[in-house]
Tab-separated table of N, CA and C in Angstrom:
chain	number	residue	atom	x	y	z
B	24	HIS	N	0.850	-1.186	0.000
B	24	HIS	CA	0.000	0.000	0.000
B	24	HIS	C	0.886	1.237	0.000
B	25	ALA	N	0.666	2.152	-0.945
B	25	ALA	CA	1.463	3.372	-1.064
B	25	ALA	C	1.035	4.391	-0.014
B	26	GLN	N	2.018	5.143	0.488
B	26	GLN	CA	1.754	6.115	1.544
B	26	GLN	C	1.169	7.409	0.989
B	27	GLN	N	0.388	8.077	1.821
B	27	GLN	CA	-0.253	9.344	1.485
B	27	GLN	C	0.805	10.412	1.166
B	28	PRO	N	0.576	11.264	0.149
B	28	PRO	CA	1.526	12.339	-0.162
B	28	PRO	C	1.387	13.514	0.808
B	29	ILE	N	2.367	14.405	0.743
B	29	ILE	CA	2.360	15.637	1.524
B	29	ILE	C	2.192	16.789	0.535
B	30	ILE	N	1.314	17.732	0.850
B	30	ILE	CA	1.091	18.888	-0.020
B	30	ILE	C	1.477	20.154	0.732
B	31	TYR	N	2.086	21.102	0.012
B	31	TYR	CA	2.407	22.378	0.638
B	31	TYR	C	2.486	23.469	-0.416
B	32	GLY	N	2.184	24.677	0.019
B	32	GLY	CA	2.279	25.844	-0.845
B	32	GLY	C	3.581	26.558	-0.573
B	33	GLN	N	4.161	27.120	-1.620
B	33	GLN	CA	5.437	27.806	-1.467
B	33	GLN	C	5.194	29.295	-1.351
B	34	GLY	N	5.374	29.803	-0.184
B	34	GLY	CA	5.248	31.220	0.075
B	34	GLY	C	5.465	31.461	1.551
B	35	PRO	N	5.792	32.677	1.927
B	35	PRO	CA	6.076	32.944	3.327
B	35	PRO	C	4.823	33.157	4.167
B	36	PHE	N	3.667	33.242	3.536
B	36	PHE	CA	2.434	33.519	4.253
B	36	PHE	C	1.412	32.429	3.974
B	37	ASP	N	0.424	32.322	4.862
B	37	ASP	CA	-0.698	31.426	4.608
B	37	ASP	C	-1.642	32.048	3.590
B	38	THR	N	-1.576	33.366	3.442
B	38	THR	CA	-2.379	34.089	2.464
B	38	THR	C	-1.477	34.466	1.296
B	39	PHE	N	-1.953	34.262	0.089
B	39	PHE	CA	-1.168	34.545	-1.109
B	39	PHE	C	-1.685	35.825	-1.759
B	40	LEU	N	-0.804	36.563	-2.408
B	40	LEU	CA	-1.157	37.863	-2.975
B	40	LEU	C	-1.763	37.747	-4.364
B	41	ARG	N	-2.900	38.440	-4.555
B	41	ARG	CA	-3.553	38.493	-5.859
B	41	ARG	C	-2.577	39.076	-6.872
B	42	GLY	N	-2.553	38.478	-8.070
B	42	GLY	CA	-1.685	38.949	-9.134
B	42	GLY	C	-0.292	38.349	-9.109
B	43	HIS	N	0.050	37.636	-8.056
B	43	HIS	CA	1.364	37.007	-7.947
B	43	HIS	C	1.245	35.525	-8.271
B	44	GLY	N	2.339	34.818	-8.196
B	44	GLY	CA	2.351	33.389	-8.475
B	44	GLY	C	2.147	32.565	-7.216
B	45	LEU	N	1.708	31.357	-7.421
B	45	LEU	CA	1.532	30.390	-6.343
B	45	LEU	C	2.136	29.085	-6.816
B	46	ARG	N	2.962	28.488	-5.985
B	46	ARG	CA	3.557	27.193	-6.302
B	46	ARG	C	3.074	26.198	-5.258
B	47	ILE	N	2.396	25.145	-5.731
B	47	ILE	CA	1.944	24.072	-4.850
B	47	ILE	C	2.749	22.833	-5.196
B	48	GLU	N	3.285	22.181	-4.171
B	48	GLU	CA	4.057	20.963	-4.388
B	48	GLU	C	3.389	19.793	-3.695
B	49	CYS	N	3.416	18.669	-4.379
B	49	CYS	CA	2.884	17.417	-3.854
B	49	CYS	C	4.050	16.435	-3.821
B	50	ARG	N	4.337	15.893	-2.646
B	50	ARG	CA	5.547	15.085	-2.463
B	50	ARG	C	5.203	13.681	-1.980
B	51	ALA	N	5.762	12.702	-2.682
B	51	ALA	CA	5.652	11.309	-2.243
B	51	ALA	C	6.697	11.076	-1.148
B	52	PRO	N	6.461	10.142	-0.236
B	52	PRO	CA	7.403	9.924	0.863
B	52	PRO	C	8.727	9.288	0.428
B	53	TYR	N	8.791	8.775	-0.793
B	53	TYR	CA	10.027	8.172	-1.299
B	53	TYR	C	10.059	8.336	-2.809
B	54	GLU	N	11.239	8.220	-3.394
B	54	GLU	CA	11.417	8.438	-4.829
B	54	GLU	C	11.139	7.158	-5.609
B	55	LEU	N	10.324	7.287	-6.632
B	55	LEU	CA	10.016	6.188	-7.551
B	55	LEU	C	10.015	6.749	-8.969
B	56	GLU	N	10.094	5.881	-9.942
B	56	GLU	CA	10.065	6.317	-11.342
B	56	GLU	C	8.644	6.664	-11.777
B	57	ASP	N	8.507	7.763	-12.492
B	57	ASP	CA	7.271	8.129	-13.202
B	57	ASP	C	5.999	8.039	-12.363
B	58	LEU	N	6.000	8.695	-11.225
B	58	LEU	CA	4.763	8.790	-10.452
B	58	LEU	C	3.860	9.811	-11.134
B	59	ARG	N	2.582	9.521	-11.210
B	59	ARG	CA	1.628	10.476	-11.781
B	59	ARG	C	0.870	11.113	-10.617
B	60	PHE	N	1.070	12.426	-10.465
B	60	PHE	CA	0.425	13.188	-9.398
B	60	PHE	C	-0.813	13.879	-9.950
B	61	HIS	N	-1.851	13.953	-9.139
B	61	HIS	CA	-3.088	14.639	-9.509
B	61	HIS	C	-3.407	15.660	-8.423
B	62	LEU	N	-3.713	16.883	-8.845
B	62	LEU	CA	-4.047	17.966	-7.927
B	62	LEU	C	-5.539	18.256	-8.027
B	63	PHE	N	-6.175	18.436	-6.878
B	63	PHE	CA	-7.608	18.706	-6.804
B	63	PHE	C	-7.841	19.983	-6.002
B	64	LYS	N	-8.872	20.736	-6.390
B	64	LYS	CA	-9.294	21.904	-5.613
B	64	LYS	C	-10.753	21.719	-5.250
B	65	ASP	N	-11.041	21.776	-3.965
B	65	ASP	CA	-12.403	21.583	-3.457
B	65	ASP	C	-13.027	20.306	-4.014
B	66	GLY	N	-12.216	19.261	-4.146
B	66	GLY	CA	-12.688	17.958	-4.596
B	66	GLY	C	-12.736	17.776	-6.095
B	67	GLY	N	-12.560	18.848	-6.859
B	67	GLY	CA	-12.592	18.756	-8.317
B	67	GLY	C	-11.191	18.704	-8.901
B	68	TYR	N	-11.036	17.972	-10.001
B	68	TYR	CA	-9.733	17.815	-10.650
B	68	TYR	C	-9.216	19.155	-11.152
B	69	GLU	N	-7.937	19.442	-10.914
B	69	GLU	CA	-7.285	20.663	-11.406
B	69	GLU	C	-6.305	20.346	-12.520
B	70	ARG	N	-5.293	19.503	-12.241
B	70	ARG	CA	-4.268	19.167	-13.230
B	70	ARG	C	-3.415	18.010	-12.741
B	71	SER	N	-2.551	17.509	-13.643
B	71	SER	CA	-1.681	16.366	-13.342
B	71	SER	C	-0.250	16.678	-13.741
B	72	ALA	N	0.676	15.906	-13.171
B	72	ALA	CA	2.094	16.019	-13.522
B	72	ALA	C	2.769	14.688	-13.230
B	73	VAL	N	3.844	14.408	-13.978
B	73	VAL	CA	4.636	13.197	-13.754
B	73	VAL	C	5.962	13.619	-13.135
B	74	ALA	N	6.360	12.941	-12.064
B	74	ALA	CA	7.616	13.251	-11.379
B	74	ALA	C	8.092	12.014	-10.632
B	75	SER	N	9.361	12.030	-10.203
B	75	SER	CA	9.891	10.881	-9.475
B	75	SER	C	9.576	10.949	-7.984
B	76	GLN	N	9.447	12.153	-7.411
B	76	GLN	CA	9.096	12.258	-5.996
B	76	GLN	C	8.237	13.479	-5.679
B	77	THR	N	8.512	14.608	-6.317
B	77	THR	CA	7.782	15.838	-6.022
B	77	THR	C	7.276	16.478	-7.312
B	78	ALA	N	5.974	16.699	-7.371
B	78	ALA	CA	5.369	17.392	-8.512
B	78	ALA	C	5.119	18.840	-8.119
B	79	THR	N	5.446	19.744	-9.029
B	79	THR	CA	5.239	21.170	-8.791
B	79	THR	C	4.141	21.674	-9.716
B	80	PHE	N	3.172	22.353	-9.131
B	80	PHE	CA	2.051	22.923	-9.879
B	80	PHE	C	2.116	24.441	-9.730
B	81	TRP	N	2.283	25.138	-10.863
B	81	TRP	CA	2.404	26.595	-10.864
B	81	TRP	C	1.077	27.235	-11.225
B	82	PHE	N	0.729	28.275	-10.501
B	82	PHE	CA	-0.419	29.111	-10.825
B	82	PHE	C	0.118	30.534	-10.923
B	83	ARG	N	-0.017	31.145	-12.080
B	83	ARG	CA	0.491	32.506	-12.279
B	83	ARG	C	-0.670	33.496	-12.214
B	84	ASN	N	-0.389	34.695	-11.756
B	84	ASN	CA	-1.378	35.763	-11.701
B	84	ASN	C	-2.650	35.298	-10.983
B	85	ILE	N	-2.498	34.848	-9.745
B	85	ILE	CA	-3.629	34.264	-9.025
B	85	ILE	C	-4.659	35.318	-8.631
B	86	SER	N	-5.891	34.844	-8.440
B	86	SER	CA	-7.005	35.692	-8.026
B	86	SER	C	-7.857	34.900	-7.041
B	87	GLN	N	-8.978	35.486	-6.633
B	87	GLN	CA	-9.871	34.797	-5.704
B	87	GLN	C	-10.391	33.483	-6.286
B	88	GLU	N	-10.379	33.344	-7.609
B	88	GLU	CA	-10.803	32.085	-8.234
B	88	GLU	C	-9.888	30.924	-7.851
B	89	ASN	N	-8.664	31.221	-7.424
B	89	ASN	CA	-7.718	30.180	-7.029
B	89	ASN	C	-7.866	29.778	-5.566
B	90	GLU	N	-8.743	30.440	-4.830
B	90	GLU	CA	-8.937	30.096	-3.423
B	90	GLU	C	-9.623	28.743	-3.296
B	91	GLY	N	-9.313	28.051	-2.216
B	91	GLY	CA	-9.971	26.785	-1.941
B	91	GLY	C	-9.057	25.838	-1.196
B	92	ASN	N	-9.549	24.633	-1.004
B	92	ASN	CA	-8.782	23.588	-0.341
B	92	ASN	C	-8.207	22.657	-1.395
B	93	PHE	N	-6.876	22.627	-1.487
B	93	PHE	CA	-6.181	21.788	-2.452
B	93	PHE	C	-5.744	20.489	-1.781
B	94	THR	N	-5.882	19.405	-2.513
B	94	THR	CA	-5.376	18.101	-2.086
B	94	THR	C	-4.705	17.455	-3.287
B	95	CYS	N	-3.936	16.425	-3.031
B	95	CYS	CA	-3.312	15.705	-4.134
B	95	CYS	C	-3.214	14.228	-3.793
B	96	LEU	N	-2.972	13.455	-4.824
B	96	LEU	CA	-2.669	12.042	-4.670
B	96	LEU	C	-1.699	11.681	-5.775
B	97	TYR	N	-1.107	10.507	-5.679
B	97	TYR	CA	-0.274	10.026	-6.777
B	97	TYR	C	-0.630	8.586	-7.067
B	98	GLN	N	-0.334	8.183	-8.286
B	98	GLN	CA	-0.555	6.807	-8.715
B	98	GLN	C	0.790	6.118	-8.794
B	99	VAL	N	0.821	4.879	-8.317
B	99	VAL	CA	2.059	4.105	-8.312
B	99	VAL	C	1.745	2.678	-8.757
B	100	GLY	N	2.674	2.084	-9.485
B	100	GLY	CA	2.511	0.693	-9.896
B	100	GLY	C	3.034	-0.245	-8.816
B	101	ILE	N	2.160	-1.103	-8.309
B	101	ILE	CA	2.537	-2.095	-7.297
B	101	ILE	C	2.060	-3.449	-7.786
B	102	ALA	N	3.001	-4.386	-7.909
B	102	ALA	CA	2.694	-5.754	-8.355
B	102	ALA	C	1.950	-5.741	-9.689
B	103	GLY	N	2.391	-4.866	-10.608
B	103	GLY	CA	1.807	-4.828	-11.940
B	103	GLY	C	0.485	-4.097	-12.046
B	104	LYS	N	0.015	-3.515	-10.954
B	104	LYS	CA	-1.254	-2.787	-10.974
B	104	LYS	C	-1.021	-1.334	-10.565
B	105	VAL	N	-1.784	-0.430	-11.182
B	105	VAL	CA	-1.703	0.984	-10.824
B	105	VAL	C	-2.655	1.243	-9.662
B	106	GLN	N	-2.104	1.834	-8.602
B	106	GLN	CA	-2.913	2.123	-7.421
B	106	GLN	C	-2.848	3.608	-7.098
B	107	ASN	N	-3.995	4.152	-6.673
B	107	ASN	CA	-4.052	5.530	-6.184
B	107	ASN	C	-3.763	5.538	-4.695
B	108	THR	N	-2.995	6.521	-4.246
B	108	THR	CA	-2.819	6.707	-2.812
B	108	THR	C	-4.057	7.406	-2.276
B	109	SER	N	-4.162	7.500	-0.969
B	109	SER	CA	-5.224	8.319	-0.396
B	109	SER	C	-4.855	9.786	-0.610
B	110	LEU	N	-5.832	10.660	-0.494
B	110	LEU	CA	-5.593	12.091	-0.681
B	110	LEU	C	-4.718	12.646	0.435
B	111	SER	N	-3.934	13.652	0.088
B	111	SER	CA	-3.144	14.368	1.088
B	111	SER	C	-4.084	15.115	2.028
B	112	ASP	N	-3.533	15.586	3.133
B	112	ASP	CA	-4.278	16.526	3.959
B	112	ASP	C	-4.496	17.786	3.124
B	113	PRO	N	-5.543	18.562	3.387
B	113	PRO	CA	-5.810	19.735	2.557
B	113	PRO	C	-4.850	20.892	2.825
B	114	LEU	N	-4.601	21.654	1.777
B	114	LEU	CA	-3.862	22.914	1.854
B	114	LEU	C	-4.867	24.010	1.539
B	115	GLU	N	-5.136	24.874	2.503
B	115	GLU	CA	-6.089	25.959	2.275
B	115	GLU	C	-5.362	27.143	1.655
B	116	VAL	N	-5.861	27.603	0.513
B	116	VAL	CA	-5.280	28.754	-0.181
B	116	VAL	C	-6.270	29.909	-0.102
B	117	THR	N	-5.812	31.015	0.470
B	117	THR	CA	-6.576	32.250	0.552
B	117	THR	C	-5.811	33.312	-0.219
B	118	VAL	N	-6.508	34.071	-1.047
B	118	VAL	CA	-5.879	35.104	-1.873
B	118	VAL	C	-6.356	36.468	-1.377
B	119	ALA	N	-5.402	37.368	-1.153
B	119	ALA	CA	-5.724	38.704	-0.653
B	119	ALA	C	-5.061	39.766	-1.520
B	120	ASP	N	-5.604	40.985	-1.447
B	120	ASP	CA	-5.005	42.100	-2.177
B	120	ASP	C	-3.716	42.570	-1.515
B	121	VAL	N	-3.663	42.556	-0.185
B	121	VAL	CA	-2.494	43.019	0.557
B	121	VAL	C	-2.313	42.133	1.780
B	122	VAL	N	-1.068	41.763	2.076
B	122	VAL	CA	-0.781	40.986	3.282
B	122	VAL	C	-0.382	41.914	4.418
B	123	SER	N	0.442	42.892	4.159
B	123	SER	CA	0.871	43.837	5.184
B	123	SER	C	1.237	45.152	4.512
B	124	GLU	N	1.566	46.134	5.313
B	124	GLU	CA	1.937	47.426	4.735
B	124	GLU	C	3.221	47.303	3.931
B	125	ALA	N	3.418	48.266	3.037
B	125	ALA	CA	4.564	48.229	2.127
B	125	ALA	C	5.885	48.322	2.882
B	126	VAL	N	6.878	47.622	2.375
B	126	VAL	CA	8.230	47.631	2.911
B	126	VAL	C	9.159	47.928	1.743
B	127	ASN	N	10.099	48.831	1.931
B	127	ASN	CA	11.070	49.138	0.883
B	127	ASN	C	12.197	48.117	0.902
B	128	LEU	N	12.360	47.425	-0.222
B	128	LEU	CA	13.398	46.410	-0.370
B	128	LEU	C	14.281	46.759	-1.552
B	129	ARG	N	15.516	46.265	-1.524
B	129	ARG	CA	16.395	46.377	-2.683
B	129	ARG	C	17.408	45.243	-2.640
B	130	LEU	N	17.988	44.960	-3.801
B	130	LEU	CA	19.092	44.014	-3.911
B	130	LEU	C	20.342	44.825	-4.202
B	131	SER	N	21.430	44.552	-3.495
B	131	SER	CA	22.653	45.327	-3.707
B	131	SER	C	23.852	44.406	-3.889
B	132	SER	N	24.883	44.943	-4.521
B	132	SER	CA	26.177	44.268	-4.740
B	132	SER	C	26.108	43.103	-5.715
B	133	GLY	N	24.995	42.921	-6.406
B	133	GLY	CA	24.879	41.847	-7.395
B	133	GLY	C	25.271	42.334	-8.780
B	134	PRO	N	25.457	41.406	-9.720
B	134	PRO	CA	25.851	41.778	-11.074
B	134	PRO	C	24.720	42.384	-11.910
B	135	SER	N	23.474	42.310	-11.428
B	135	SER	CA	22.340	42.886	-12.151
B	135	SER	C	21.340	43.438	-11.136
B	136	PRO	N	20.377	44.245	-11.579
B	136	PRO	CA	19.386	44.792	-10.648
B	136	PRO	C	18.529	43.718	-9.967
B	137	CYS	N	18.471	42.525	-10.542
B	137	CYS	CA	17.646	41.449	-9.979
B	137	CYS	C	18.482	40.380	-9.280
B	138	SER	N	19.654	40.741	-8.799
B	138	SER	CA	20.457	39.797	-8.012
B	138	SER	C	21.253	40.584	-6.985
B	139	GLY	N	21.619	39.920	-5.915
B	139	GLY	CA	22.426	40.576	-4.896
B	139	GLY	C	21.931	40.302	-3.498
B	140	ARG	N	22.488	41.050	-2.567
B	140	ARG	CA	22.174	40.933	-1.142
B	140	ARG	C	20.877	41.700	-0.868
B	141	LEU	N	19.957	41.092	-0.134
B	141	LEU	CA	18.682	41.730	0.181
B	141	LEU	C	18.863	42.732	1.315
B	142	GLU	N	18.353	43.945	1.073
B	142	GLU	CA	18.382	44.982	2.098
B	142	GLU	C	16.986	45.576	2.247
B	143	VAL	N	16.691	46.034	3.462
B	143	VAL	CA	15.407	46.656	3.765
B	143	VAL	C	15.671	48.048	4.340
B	144	PHE	N	14.804	49.011	3.955
B	144	PHE	CA	14.926	50.372	4.477
B	144	PHE	C	14.127	50.446	5.765
B	145	TYR	N	14.823	50.687	6.878
B	145	TYR	CA	14.175	50.698	8.187
B	145	TYR	C	14.815	51.772	9.052
B	146	ASN	N	14.003	52.561	9.700
B	146	ASN	CA	14.497	53.583	10.623
B	146	ASN	C	15.461	54.552	9.938
B	147	GLY	N	15.175	54.894	8.686
B	147	GLY	CA	15.965	55.873	7.961
B	147	GLY	C	17.248	55.371	7.332
B	148	ALA	N	17.485	54.051	7.335
B	148	ALA	CA	18.734	53.521	6.762
B	148	ALA	C	18.492	52.156	6.130
B	149	TRP	N	19.353	51.811	5.171
B	149	TRP	CA	19.301	50.490	4.552
B	149	TRP	C	20.097	49.504	5.400
B	150	GLY	N	19.540	48.322	5.625
B	150	GLY	CA	20.229	47.281	6.392
B	150	GLY	C	20.041	45.931	5.738
B	151	THR	N	20.993	45.043	5.939
B	151	THR	CA	20.964	43.704	5.349
B	151	THR	C	19.959	42.819	6.074
B	152	VAL	N	19.230	42.026	5.309
B	152	VAL	CA	18.311	41.045	5.881
B	152	VAL	C	19.106	39.781	6.171
B	153	CYS	N	19.108	39.353	7.429
B	153	CYS	CA	19.803	38.125	7.841
B	153	CYS	C	18.752	37.157	8.351
B	154	LYS	N	18.671	35.989	7.756
B	154	LYS	CA	17.625	35.037	8.132
B	154	LYS	C	18.126	33.623	7.944
B	155	ASP	N	18.212	32.855	9.040
B	155	ASP	CA	18.536	31.435	8.932
B	155	ASP	C	17.388	30.725	8.239
B	156	GLY	N	17.722	29.781	7.390
B	156	GLY	CA	16.690	29.004	6.716
B	156	GLY	C	16.019	29.740	5.573
B	157	TRP	N	16.603	30.833	5.124
B	157	TRP	CA	16.050	31.579	3.992
B	157	TRP	C	16.009	30.653	2.793
B	158	GLY	N	14.904	30.594	2.099
B	158	GLY	CA	14.767	29.644	1.001
B	158	GLY	C	14.200	30.261	-0.256
B	159	ILE	N	13.989	29.424	-1.239
B	159	ILE	CA	13.526	29.853	-2.554
B	159	ILE	C	12.143	30.508	-2.482
B	160	ALA	N	11.287	30.042	-1.579
B	160	ALA	CA	9.954	30.646	-1.449
B	160	ALA	C	10.069	32.101	-1.003
B	161	ASN	N	10.976	32.386	-0.058
B	161	ASN	CA	11.202	33.758	0.378
B	161	ASN	C	11.757	34.589	-0.772
B	162	GLY	N	12.707	34.014	-1.504
B	162	GLY	CA	13.291	34.694	-2.656
B	162	GLY	C	12.257	34.999	-3.724
B	163	ASP	N	11.315	34.070	-3.945
B	163	ASP	CA	10.244	34.293	-4.922
B	163	ASP	C	9.427	35.536	-4.566
B	164	VAL	N	9.093	35.685	-3.289
B	164	VAL	CA	8.292	36.836	-2.856
B	164	VAL	C	9.049	38.133	-3.106
B	165	VAL	N	10.327	38.166	-2.736
B	165	VAL	CA	11.137	39.371	-2.943
B	165	VAL	C	11.274	39.676	-4.431
B	166	CYS	N	11.579	38.667	-5.225
B	166	CYS	CA	11.745	38.883	-6.670
B	166	CYS	C	10.468	39.413	-7.311
B	167	ARG	N	9.325	38.860	-6.935
B	167	ARG	CA	8.061	39.359	-7.480
B	167	ARG	C	7.825	40.801	-7.043
B	168	ASP	N	8.119	41.103	-5.776
B	168	ASP	CA	7.931	42.454	-5.268
B	168	ASP	C	8.792	43.458	-6.031
B	169	LEU	N	9.975	43.034	-6.456
B	169	LEU	CA	10.900	43.903	-7.184
B	169	LEU	C	10.737	43.789	-8.701
B	170	SER	N	9.664	43.137	-9.154
B	170	SER	CA	9.381	42.932	-10.586
B	170	SER	C	10.503	42.192	-11.297
B	171	CYS	N	11.053	41.186	-10.619
B	171	CYS	CA	12.142	40.376	-11.182
B	171	CYS	C	11.698	38.952	-11.505
B	172	GLY	N	10.407	38.669	-11.474
B	172	GLY	CA	9.932	37.312	-11.769
B	172	GLY	C	10.127	36.395	-10.577
B	173	PHE	N	10.497	35.140	-10.842
B	173	PHE	CA	10.720	34.158	-9.791
B	173	PHE	C	12.206	34.053	-9.489
B	174	ALA	N	12.544	33.672	-8.279
B	174	ALA	CA	13.940	33.536	-7.860
B	174	ALA	C	14.589	32.340	-8.544
B	175	ALA	N	15.807	32.527	-9.028
B	175	ALA	CA	16.585	31.427	-9.602
B	175	ALA	C	17.390	30.736	-8.513
B	176	LEU	N	17.804	31.483	-7.495
B	176	LEU	CA	18.607	30.964	-6.389
B	176	LEU	C	18.325	31.834	-5.180
B	177	SER	N	18.228	31.222	-4.027
B	177	SER	CA	18.037	31.958	-2.791
B	177	SER	C	18.795	31.222	-1.706
B	178	THR	N	19.594	31.950	-0.945
B	178	THR	CA	20.446	31.295	0.042
B	178	THR	C	20.573	32.156	1.285
B	179	ASP	N	20.892	31.525	2.410
B	179	ASP	CA	21.163	32.295	3.623
B	179	ASP	C	22.662	32.535	3.799
B	180	ALA	N	23.476	32.113	2.817
B	180	ALA	CA	24.914	32.395	2.833
B	180	ALA	C	25.145	33.818	2.321
B	181	ALA	N	26.171	34.470	2.800
B	181	ALA	CA	26.466	35.855	2.418
B	181	ALA	C	27.236	35.888	1.100
B	182	VAL	N	26.598	35.447	0.018
B	182	VAL	CA	27.240	35.352	-1.295
B	182	VAL	C	27.724	36.719	-1.780
B	183	TYR	N	26.957	37.785	-1.501
B	183	TYR	CA	27.303	39.130	-1.963
B	183	TYR	C	27.829	40.001	-0.823
B	184	GLY	N	28.436	39.383	0.166
B	184	GLY	CA	28.975	40.110	1.311
B	184	GLY	C	27.952	40.231	2.417
B	185	GLU	N	28.435	40.548	3.609
B	185	GLU	CA	27.557	40.611	4.774
B	185	GLU	C	26.793	41.914	4.890
B	186	GLY	N	27.249	42.950	4.232
B	186	GLY	CA	26.534	44.221	4.302
B	186	GLY	C	26.631	44.840	5.675
B	187	ARG	N	25.597	45.617	6.008
B	187	ARG	CA	25.617	46.300	7.306
B	187	ARG	C	24.316	46.101	8.026
């Protein structure tokens, strides 16, 4: 019997911003060849993808129409038969116009305007953002905020210097 998948949304908030992207991932507990993942919203079929362990479902320019409870399952071949796993626990997606008040951000010391060390304007000065566990989901939010699309790389290492 195949184990239930895990579903999660990629973003720093439980609420996602209207007009931005949403990445939902469905992950099998172990890697297998050619798993077919199916994504559902409010019990209705949304889309499918083939992957070895984690399927990524992208939604661009999201709106309130994307709100709902998402679940997923995957199909696996066991003893020559294709079997569906049980559905994942639900992921609730809420879409809002604004999550919090505006924050001034910039990237500095990078080779282009869309790369570099993240800095925030606070208390009249620019300062470096330092965060353990900083990941691609955080980078995606910053890149979208700066009109740079999605993050290609995001790290908590001081690749562009430690700043101030």
